[in-house]
Tab-separated table of C-alpha atoms in Angstrom:
chain	number	residue	atom	x	y	z
A	107	MET	CA	-170.723	33.255	57.462
A	108	GLY	CA	-168.984	33.036	60.527
A	109	ALA	CA	-170.801	30.531	62.763
A	110	MET	CA	-172.388	27.680	60.975
A	111	SER	CA	-173.808	26.275	64.098
A	112	ASP	CA	-176.813	28.646	64.173
A	113	PRO	CA	-179.880	26.754	63.048
A	114	ASP	CA	-181.029	29.889	60.890
A	115	ALA	CA	-177.794	30.198	59.289
A	116	LEU	CA	-177.686	26.582	58.561
A	117	ARG	CA	-180.933	26.722	56.891
A	118	LEU	CA	-180.325	29.539	54.940
A	119	LEU	CA	-177.182	28.144	53.700
A	120	GLY	CA	-179.203	24.892	52.736
A	121	LEU	CA	-181.811	27.126	50.977
A	122	LEU	CA	-179.202	29.176	49.086
A	123	SER	CA	-177.150	26.152	48.163
A	124	ALA	CA	-179.439	25.470	45.076
A	125	PRO	CA	-178.295	27.298	42.074
A	126	ASP	CA	-181.884	28.126	40.853
A	127	ARG	CA	-182.736	29.713	44.162
A	128	LEU	CA	-179.639	31.698	44.396
A	129	ARG	CA	-180.131	33.100	41.052
A	130	ALA	CA	-183.690	33.798	41.669
A	131	LEU	CA	-182.754	35.820	44.807
A	132	SER	CA	-180.135	37.546	42.742
A	133	ALA	CA	-182.372	38.429	40.221
A	134	LEU	CA	-184.802	40.025	42.912
A	135	VAL	CA	-181.940	41.875	44.391
A	136	LEU	CA	-180.972	43.399	41.205
A	137	GLY	CA	-184.807	44.517	40.662
A	138	ALA	CA	-186.693	41.868	39.002
A	139	ARG	CA	-190.304	41.768	40.655
A	140	THR	CA	-192.355	39.301	38.811
A	141	GLY	CA	-191.786	35.482	38.122
A	142	GLU	CA	-191.442	36.391	34.475
A	143	GLU	CA	-188.817	38.764	35.071
A	144	VAL	CA	-186.874	36.350	37.302
A	145	ALA	CA	-187.008	33.796	34.544
A	146	ASP	CA	-185.948	36.234	31.804
A	147	ARG	CA	-183.016	37.419	33.922
A	148	THR	CA	-181.853	33.767	34.986
A	149	GLY	CA	-182.758	31.990	31.954
A	150	MET	CA	-184.813	29.723	33.910
A	151	PRO	CA	-188.132	28.164	32.901
A	152	ALA	CA	-190.946	30.329	34.326
A	153	ARG	CA	-192.157	27.415	36.143
A	154	ASP	CA	-188.777	26.712	37.800
A	155	ALA	CA	-188.370	30.449	38.665
A	156	LEU	CA	-191.632	30.507	40.425
A	157	ALA	CA	-190.957	27.566	42.399
A	158	ALA	CA	-187.618	28.871	43.421
A	159	LEU	CA	-189.248	32.164	44.427
A	160	GLU	CA	-191.840	29.991	46.469
A	161	ARG	CA	-189.149	28.178	48.272
A	162	LEU	CA	-187.325	31.611	49.003
A	163	GLU	CA	-190.600	32.944	50.401
A	164	ARG	CA	-191.025	29.871	52.701
A	165	GLY	CA	-187.458	30.344	53.667
A	166	GLY	CA	-188.057	33.954	54.654
A	167	VAL	CA	-185.662	35.635	52.116
A	168	ALA	CA	-188.354	36.844	49.645
A	169	VAL	CA	-191.928	38.182	50.004
A	170	ARG	CA	-194.847	38.139	47.552
A	171	GLU	CA	-196.620	41.648	47.521
A	172	GLU	CA	-199.157	42.988	45.153
A	173	GLY	CA	-196.617	44.397	42.828
A	174	GLY	CA	-194.696	41.060	42.588
A	175	TRP	CA	-191.779	39.845	44.621
A	176	LEU	CA	-189.203	41.635	46.880
A	177	PRO	CA	-186.003	40.249	48.355
A	178	ARG	CA	-185.574	40.189	52.077
A	179	PRO	CA	-181.592	40.615	52.391
A	180	GLU	CA	-182.164	41.624	55.937
A	181	ALA	CA	-183.183	37.946	56.869
A	182	LEU	CA	-179.686	37.031	55.833
A	183	ARG	CA	-178.143	39.803	57.779
A	184	GLU	CA	-180.005	38.959	60.835
A	185	ALA	CA	-179.189	35.132	60.655
A	186	VAL	CA	-175.393	36.221	60.292
A	187	ALA	CA	-175.775	38.563	63.480
A	188	ARG	CA	-177.658	35.703	65.247
A	189	ALA	CA	-174.982	33.164	64.437
A	190	ALA	CA	-172.314	35.682	65.655
A	191	GLU	CA	-174.103	36.061	68.877
A	192	SER	CA	-174.811	32.404	69.369
A	193	ARG	CA	-171.033	31.592	68.536
A	194	ALA	CA	-170.000	33.928	71.226
A	195	GLU	CA	-171.980	32.063	73.667
A	196	ASP	CA	-171.717	28.389	72.578
A	197	PRO	CA	-170.983	26.898	69.127
A	198	ALA	CA	-173.662	23.961	69.620
A	199	PRO	CA	-176.967	24.461	68.055
A	200	GLU	CA	-180.154	24.802	69.784
A	201	GLY	CA	-181.312	21.954	71.831
A	202	ALA	CA	-177.736	20.288	71.817
A	203	GLY	CA	-177.054	18.350	75.089
A	204	ARG	CA	-173.967	19.243	77.114
A	205	GLU	CA	-171.927	16.274	75.681
A	206	GLU	CA	-172.927	17.298	72.013
A	207	ALA	CA	-171.900	21.049	72.776
A	208	LYS	CA	-168.605	19.850	74.159
A	209	VAL	CA	-167.891	17.772	71.214
A	210	LEU	CA	-168.813	20.722	68.778
A	211	ARG	CA	-166.557	23.024	70.880
A	212	SER	CA	-163.715	20.395	70.691
A	213	PHE	CA	-163.681	19.808	66.880
A	214	LEU	CA	-165.220	23.127	65.293
A	215	ARG	CA	-163.519	26.547	65.245
A	216	GLU	CA	-165.474	29.489	63.826
A	217	GLY	CA	-168.219	26.987	62.174
A	218	ARG	CA	-165.371	24.927	60.436
A	219	ILE	CA	-164.266	21.406	61.183
A	220	VAL	CA	-160.750	21.375	62.584
A	221	ALA	CA	-160.532	17.543	62.602
A	222	LEU	CA	-163.061	14.786	61.994
A	223	PRO	CA	-163.109	12.924	65.316
A	224	VAL	CA	-161.724	9.317	65.218
A	225	GLN	CA	-163.929	8.038	67.907
A	226	ARG	CA	-167.335	7.134	66.206
A	227	ALA	CA	-169.819	8.624	68.622
A	228	LYS	CA	-168.009	12.109	68.543
A	229	ARG	CA	-167.912	11.897	64.745
A	230	LEU	CA	-171.473	11.182	64.528
A	231	VAL	CA	-172.277	14.294	66.568
A	232	VAL	CA	-169.979	16.267	64.220
A	233	LEU	CA	-171.714	14.732	61.082
A	234	ASP	CA	-175.233	15.449	62.576
A	235	HIS	CA	-174.314	19.007	62.809
A	236	VAL	CA	-173.255	18.984	59.214
A	237	ALA	CA	-176.204	17.298	58.004
A	238	ARG	CA	-178.428	20.022	59.417
A	239	ALA	CA	-177.256	22.235	56.588
A	240	PHE	CA	-179.345	20.056	54.258
A	241	GLU	CA	-182.978	20.441	53.886
A	242	PRO	CA	-184.880	17.308	54.306
A	243	GLY	CA	-186.761	16.296	51.353
A	244	VAL	CA	-184.541	18.264	48.853
A	245	ARG	CA	-182.294	16.669	46.244
A	246	TYR	CA	-178.926	18.110	45.779
A	247	SER	CA	-176.399	17.843	42.842
A	248	GLU	CA	-172.861	16.897	43.775
A	249	PRO	CA	-171.571	20.525	43.099
A	250	GLU	CA	-174.502	21.718	45.477
A	251	VAL	CA	-173.344	19.389	48.229
A	252	ASN	CA	-169.700	20.229	47.868
A	253	ALA	CA	-170.499	24.013	47.997
A	254	VAL	CA	-172.356	23.444	51.445
A	255	LEU	CA	-169.547	20.991	52.705
A	256	ARG	CA	-166.718	23.484	51.719
A	257	ALA	CA	-168.096	25.850	54.407
A	258	PHE	CA	-167.333	23.105	56.863
A	259	HIS	CA	-164.070	21.541	55.750
A	260	SER	CA	-161.701	21.881	52.843
A	261	ASP	CA	-161.854	18.045	52.213
A	262	HIS	CA	-165.357	17.993	51.348
A	263	ALA	CA	-164.869	14.884	49.401
A	264	SER	CA	-164.216	12.951	52.672
A	265	LEU	CA	-166.838	14.845	54.443
A	266	ARG	CA	-169.510	13.798	51.896
A	267	ARG	CA	-168.286	10.286	52.037
A	268	ALA	CA	-168.731	10.139	55.756
A	269	LEU	CA	-172.114	11.653	55.509
A	270	VAL	CA	-173.165	8.865	53.146
A	271	ASP	CA	-171.288	6.151	54.954
A	272	GLU	CA	-172.893	6.942	58.289
A	273	GLY	CA	-176.480	7.328	56.821
A	274	PHE	CA	-176.911	11.170	57.065
A	275	LEU	CA	-176.909	11.501	53.136
A	276	ASP	CA	-178.112	9.189	50.451
A	277	ARG	CA	-177.524	9.255	46.708
A	278	ASP	CA	-178.423	7.876	43.484
A	279	SER	CA	-176.269	8.316	40.184
A	280	ALA	CA	-176.725	11.934	40.171
A	281	ARG	CA	-178.404	13.360	43.243
A	282	TYR	CA	-178.021	13.450	47.126
A	283	TRP	CA	-180.504	13.924	49.847
A	284	ARG	CA	-180.624	14.100	53.531
A	285	CYS	CA	-181.902	10.742	55.035
A	286	GLY	CA	-180.815	10.967	58.613
A	287	GLY	CA	-179.876	13.220	61.451
A	288	THR	CA	-181.656	15.514	63.709
A	289	VAL	CA	-184.137	17.598	62.357
A	290	ASP	CA	-185.139	21.123	63.774
A	291	VAL	CA	-188.784	21.516	64.037
């Protein structure tokens, strides 16, 4: 994805950062139509496959019809196109104030962090921007978090640590979840 500042692109990135949802979408793209077919093709339990399909439906990348489920890859293409358009105009997310937009323009290039700001107030603006890639209420494994963070910065470990230290993400021994930051409604 070119511009990670578009809220739809961030939401989709968060949605597809979970391996079960990505596998379920892949199975749909490859022709599976029912929850059972998705479960068979992905090796997931049927309950997990259905949960993944329902999350994909809520995220707009799958639709349930009489004959089963269908992928909506155009939702991904549309989000990328909108992200590219909004990047050309302003790298700041919708609703960002002028100062926030200025900070993001200073520290992001093509959606990637060029440097994490030293000044805490600016660093918080950048971290809040990154935190929007994580869906509130969802628990992520460390590899899932790392995959999302690599889209923003090559040093995903430092970025992950900063998000936890500044209260945007929390963790237990095996999972991370979003606990702070701006929430797009």
